[in-house]
């Protein structure tokens, strides 16, 4: 007799961890970072990390020169700062994602800058990534305190 077919794969578990990062891209500004460019950015980050595009969320972006002009890290021309979050299933994956952004010694199949270019962001002149921050999911809300005892009558 044939063994029963394997059960269908379970849907992916809800995200239990996330990685927040900030990427500065030379060649773009907040004005030129439209809806198509934002879609391309999300798809490129997902492609680079090997995650679903739904796991990548842009949380904000601005021209890197507008604020913190004194803090010139290595931003010769400023560029566009894009803040984003990658939701992952657990902290192990979160650590891998964080490593993918910071460890430039391991040659990956494509670099992040190549991924951005492949997905349509062709004006990029340079990129730099801030140190990613691992975040666990928000804790569940605390249970409400018990009602105060009623005063004796």
PDB file of C-alpha atoms in Angstrom:
ATOM      1  CA  UNK A   1       0.000   0.000   0.000  1.00  0.00           C
ATOM      2  CA  UNK A   2       1.156   3.534  -0.681  1.00  0.00           C
ATOM      3  CA  UNK A   3       1.906   5.794   2.270  1.00  0.00           C
ATOM      4  CA  UNK A   4      -0.628   8.588   2.746  1.00  0.00           C
ATOM      5  CA  UNK A   5       0.314  11.856   0.999  1.00  0.00           C
ATOM      6  CA  UNK A   6       2.138  14.360   3.200  1.00  0.00           C
ATOM      7  CA  UNK A   7      -0.065  17.045   4.747  1.00  0.00           C
ATOM      8  CA  UNK A   8      -0.027  20.395   2.938  1.00  0.00           C
ATOM      9  CA  UNK A   9       2.577  22.823   4.269  1.00  0.00           C
ATOM     10  CA  UNK A  10       1.368  24.997   7.091  1.00  0.00           C
ATOM     11  CA  UNK A  11       0.971  28.707   6.381  1.00  0.00           C
ATOM     12  CA  UNK A  12       3.998  30.716   7.518  1.00  0.00           C
ATOM     13  CA  UNK A  13       3.821  31.607  11.198  1.00  0.00           C
ATOM     14  CA  UNK A  14       3.175  35.232  12.057  1.00  0.00           C
ATOM     15  CA  UNK A  15       6.318  37.306  12.410  1.00  0.00           C
ATOM     16  CA  UNK A  16       7.917  36.864  15.797  1.00  0.00           C
ATOM     17  CA  UNK A  17      10.910  39.096  15.260  1.00  0.00           C
ATOM     18  CA  UNK A  18      11.942  41.916  13.005  1.00  0.00           C
ATOM     19  CA  UNK A  19      15.023  43.774  11.893  1.00  0.00           C
ATOM     20  CA  UNK A  20      14.943  47.546  11.478  1.00  0.00           C
ATOM     21  CA  UNK A  21      17.597  49.156   9.289  1.00  0.00           C
ATOM     22  CA  UNK A  22      18.328  52.375   7.489  1.00  0.00           C
ATOM     23  CA  UNK A  23      19.832  52.552   4.029  1.00  0.00           C
ATOM     24  CA  UNK A  24      21.274  55.702   2.495  1.00  0.00           C
ATOM     25  CA  UNK A  25      21.205  55.743  -1.314  1.00  0.00           C
ATOM     26  CA  UNK A  26      23.158  58.267  -3.325  1.00  0.00           C
ATOM     27  CA  UNK A  27      21.466  59.284  -6.553  1.00  0.00           C
ATOM     28  CA  UNK A  28      17.953  59.562  -5.113  1.00  0.00           C
ATOM     29  CA  UNK A  29      16.080  62.187  -3.131  1.00  0.00           C
ATOM     30  CA  UNK A  30      12.778  62.132  -1.287  1.00  0.00           C
ATOM     31  CA  UNK A  31      11.262  63.929  -4.289  1.00  0.00           C
ATOM     32  CA  UNK A  32      12.428  61.251  -6.757  1.00  0.00           C
ATOM     33  CA  UNK A  33      11.482  58.298  -4.510  1.00  0.00           C
ATOM     34  CA  UNK A  34       7.946  57.744  -5.789  1.00  0.00           C
ATOM     35  CA  UNK A  35       5.592  54.819  -5.482  1.00  0.00           C
ATOM     36  CA  UNK A  36       7.335  52.787  -8.197  1.00  0.00           C
ATOM     37  CA  UNK A  37      10.743  53.395  -6.602  1.00  0.00           C
ATOM     38  CA  UNK A  38       9.390  52.372  -3.190  1.00  0.00           C
ATOM     39  CA  UNK A  39       7.976  49.158  -4.703  1.00  0.00           C
ATOM     40  CA  UNK A  40      11.316  48.500  -6.424  1.00  0.00           C
ATOM     41  CA  UNK A  41      13.138  49.101  -3.133  1.00  0.00           C
ATOM     42  CA  UNK A  42      10.929  46.631  -1.221  1.00  0.00           C
ATOM     43  CA  UNK A  43      11.291  43.982  -3.939  1.00  0.00           C
ATOM     44  CA  UNK A  44      15.073  44.505  -4.071  1.00  0.00           C
ATOM     45  CA  UNK A  45      15.550  44.140  -0.315  1.00  0.00           C
ATOM     46  CA  UNK A  46      13.324  41.039  -0.315  1.00  0.00           C
ATOM     47  CA  UNK A  47      15.246  39.593  -3.282  1.00  0.00           C
ATOM     48  CA  UNK A  48      18.589  40.282  -1.622  1.00  0.00           C
ATOM     49  CA  UNK A  49      17.501  38.657   1.647  1.00  0.00           C
ATOM     50  CA  UNK A  50      15.530  35.820   0.077  1.00  0.00           C
ATOM     51  CA  UNK A  51      12.339  36.775   1.911  1.00  0.00           C
ATOM     52  CA  UNK A  52       8.810  37.506   0.733  1.00  0.00           C
ATOM     53  CA  UNK A  53       8.267  41.106  -0.363  1.00  0.00           C
ATOM     54  CA  UNK A  54       5.364  41.282   2.114  1.00  0.00           C
ATOM     55  CA  UNK A  55       7.925  40.946   4.922  1.00  0.00           C
ATOM     56  CA  UNK A  56       9.625  44.241   4.007  1.00  0.00           C
ATOM     57  CA  UNK A  57       8.014  47.527   5.057  1.00  0.00           C
ATOM     58  CA  UNK A  58       9.352  51.025   4.450  1.00  0.00           C
ATOM     59  CA  UNK A  59       8.760  52.966   7.665  1.00  0.00           C
ATOM     60  CA  UNK A  60       9.981  56.337   6.423  1.00  0.00           C
ATOM     61  CA  UNK A  61      12.400  58.170   4.168  1.00  0.00           C
ATOM     62  CA  UNK A  62      13.927  61.600   3.861  1.00  0.00           C
ATOM     63  CA  UNK A  63      16.854  63.408   2.303  1.00  0.00           C
ATOM     64  CA  UNK A  64      19.878  62.558   4.419  1.00  0.00           C
ATOM     65  CA  UNK A  65      21.190  66.110   4.273  1.00  0.00           C
ATOM     66  CA  UNK A  66      18.087  67.794   5.691  1.00  0.00           C
ATOM     67  CA  UNK A  67      18.747  66.985   9.321  1.00  0.00           C
ATOM     68  CA  UNK A  68      21.951  66.240  11.231  1.00  0.00           C
ATOM     69  CA  UNK A  69      24.115  68.197   8.827  1.00  0.00           C
ATOM     70  CA  UNK A  70      26.878  68.111  11.419  1.00  0.00           C
ATOM     71  CA  UNK A  71      26.844  64.322  11.509  1.00  0.00           C
ATOM     72  CA  UNK A  72      28.567  63.580   8.215  1.00  0.00           C
ATOM     73  CA  UNK A  73      29.204  59.882   8.450  1.00  0.00           C
ATOM     74  CA  UNK A  74      30.343  58.913   4.985  1.00  0.00           C
ATOM     75  CA  UNK A  75      27.592  60.734   3.182  1.00  0.00           C
ATOM     76  CA  UNK A  76      29.487  62.971   0.796  1.00  0.00           C
ATOM     77  CA  UNK A  77      26.363  63.992  -1.066  1.00  0.00           C
ATOM     78  CA  UNK A  78      23.797  63.023   1.534  1.00  0.00           C
ATOM     79  CA  UNK A  79      21.413  60.954  -0.504  1.00  0.00           C
ATOM     80  CA  UNK A  80      18.085  59.447   0.378  1.00  0.00           C
ATOM     81  CA  UNK A  81      17.723  57.792   3.776  1.00  0.00           C
ATOM     82  CA  UNK A  82      15.201  54.953   3.734  1.00  0.00           C
ATOM     83  CA  UNK A  83      14.142  53.375   7.021  1.00  0.00           C
ATOM     84  CA  UNK A  84      12.605  49.937   6.762  1.00  0.00           C
ATOM     85  CA  UNK A  85      11.703  46.844   8.751  1.00  0.00           C
ATOM     86  CA  UNK A  86      11.980  43.183   7.755  1.00  0.00           C
ATOM     87  CA  UNK A  87       9.583  40.866   9.609  1.00  0.00           C
ATOM     88  CA  UNK A  88      10.871  37.334  10.107  1.00  0.00           C
ATOM     89  CA  UNK A  89       9.667  34.157  11.766  1.00  0.00           C
ATOM     90  CA  UNK A  90      12.183  34.007  14.622  1.00  0.00           C
ATOM     91  CA  UNK A  91      15.284  35.562  16.106  1.00  0.00           C
ATOM     92  CA  UNK A  92      17.613  33.139  14.281  1.00  0.00           C
ATOM     93  CA  UNK A  93      16.354  34.443  10.949  1.00  0.00           C
ATOM     94  CA  UNK A  94      16.516  38.003  12.304  1.00  0.00           C
ATOM     95  CA  UNK A  95      20.198  37.454  13.104  1.00  0.00           C
ATOM     96  CA  UNK A  96      20.830  36.130   9.586  1.00  0.00           C
ATOM     97  CA  UNK A  97      19.098  39.178   8.089  1.00  0.00           C
ATOM     98  CA  UNK A  98      21.104  41.553  10.279  1.00  0.00           C
ATOM     99  CA  UNK A  99      24.306  39.757   9.278  1.00  0.00           C
ATOM    100  CA  UNK A 100      23.401  40.013   5.591  1.00  0.00           C
ATOM    101  CA  UNK A 101      23.303  43.800   5.948  1.00  0.00           C
ATOM    102  CA  UNK A 102      26.480  44.200   7.984  1.00  0.00           C
ATOM    103  CA  UNK A 103      28.823  41.397   6.912  1.00  0.00           C
ATOM    104  CA  UNK A 104      30.305  42.493   3.609  1.00  0.00           C
ATOM    105  CA  UNK A 105      33.059  39.886   3.722  1.00  0.00           C
ATOM    106  CA  UNK A 106      30.855  36.986   2.628  1.00  0.00           C
ATOM    107  CA  UNK A 107      30.240  37.312  -1.092  1.00  0.00           C
ATOM    108  CA  UNK A 108      26.544  36.781  -1.691  1.00  0.00           C
ATOM    109  CA  UNK A 109      25.133  35.920  -5.093  1.00  0.00           C
ATOM    110  CA  UNK A 110      24.206  39.541  -5.525  1.00  0.00           C
ATOM    111  CA  UNK A 111      25.079  42.534  -3.457  1.00  0.00           C
ATOM    112  CA  UNK A 112      22.331  44.734  -2.100  1.00  0.00           C
ATOM    113  CA  UNK A 113      23.293  47.501  -4.515  1.00  0.00           C
ATOM    114  CA  UNK A 114      23.052  45.052  -7.446  1.00  0.00           C
ATOM    115  CA  UNK A 115      19.634  43.914  -6.219  1.00  0.00           C
ATOM    116  CA  UNK A 116      18.414  47.510  -6.102  1.00  0.00           C
ATOM    117  CA  UNK A 117      19.714  48.065  -9.623  1.00  0.00           C
ATOM    118  CA  UNK A 118      18.180  44.833 -10.958  1.00  0.00           C
ATOM    119  CA  UNK A 119      14.794  45.768  -9.498  1.00  0.00           C
ATOM    120  CA  UNK A 120      14.777  49.116 -11.258  1.00  0.00           C
ATOM    121  CA  UNK A 121      16.597  51.644  -9.072  1.00  0.00           C
ATOM    122  CA  UNK A 122      19.116  52.545 -11.751  1.00  0.00           C
ATOM    123  CA  UNK A 123      20.183  55.983 -10.450  1.00  0.00           C
ATOM    124  CA  UNK A 124      22.027  54.636  -7.408  1.00  0.00           C
ATOM    125  CA  UNK A 125      25.560  55.955  -7.068  1.00  0.00           C
ATOM    126  CA  UNK A 126      26.406  54.489  -3.643  1.00  0.00           C
ATOM    127  CA  UNK A 127      24.694  52.893  -0.677  1.00  0.00           C
ATOM    128  CA  UNK A 128      25.440  52.623   3.003  1.00  0.00           C
ATOM    129  CA  UNK A 129      23.489  50.670   5.583  1.00  0.00           C
ATOM    130  CA  UNK A 130      23.182  51.621   9.221  1.00  0.00           C
ATOM    131  CA  UNK A 131      23.699  48.925  11.822  1.00  0.00           C
ATOM    132  CA  UNK A 132      20.464  46.922  11.840  1.00  0.00           C
ATOM    133  CA  UNK A 133      18.474  46.723  15.052  1.00  0.00           C
ATOM    134  CA  UNK A 134      16.860  43.454  16.037  1.00  0.00           C
ATOM    135  CA  UNK A 135      13.446  43.824  17.579  1.00  0.00           C
ATOM    136  CA  UNK A 136      11.341  41.161  19.154  1.00  0.00           C
ATOM    137  CA  UNK A 137       7.619  41.471  18.536  1.00  0.00           C
ATOM    138  CA  UNK A 138       5.747  43.749  20.903  1.00  0.00           C
ATOM    139  CA  UNK A 139       4.909  42.000  24.168  1.00  0.00           C
ATOM    140  CA  UNK A 140       1.289  41.115  24.663  1.00  0.00           C
ATOM    141  CA  UNK A 141      -0.545  43.800  26.619  1.00  0.00           C
ATOM    142  CA  UNK A 142      -0.557  43.322  30.392  1.00  0.00           C
ATOM    143  CA  UNK A 143      -3.745  41.999  31.885  1.00  0.00           C
ATOM    144  CA  UNK A 144      -5.899  44.717  33.443  1.00  0.00           C
ATOM    145  CA  UNK A 145      -5.404  45.262  37.175  1.00  0.00           C
ATOM    146  CA  UNK A 146      -8.043  43.739  39.427  1.00  0.00           C
ATOM    147  CA  UNK A 147     -10.800  46.158  40.411  1.00  0.00           C
ATOM    148  CA  UNK A 148     -10.207  47.893  43.715  1.00  0.00           C
ATOM    149  CA  UNK A 149     -12.057  46.335  46.633  1.00  0.00           C
ATOM    150  CA  UNK A 150     -15.295  48.117  47.364  1.00  0.00           C
ATOM    151  CA  UNK A 151     -15.125  50.242  50.494  1.00  0.00           C
ATOM    152  CA  UNK A 152     -16.890  48.755  53.509  1.00  0.00           C
ATOM    153  CA  UNK A 153     -20.288  50.310  54.102  1.00  0.00           C
TER     154      UNK A 153
END
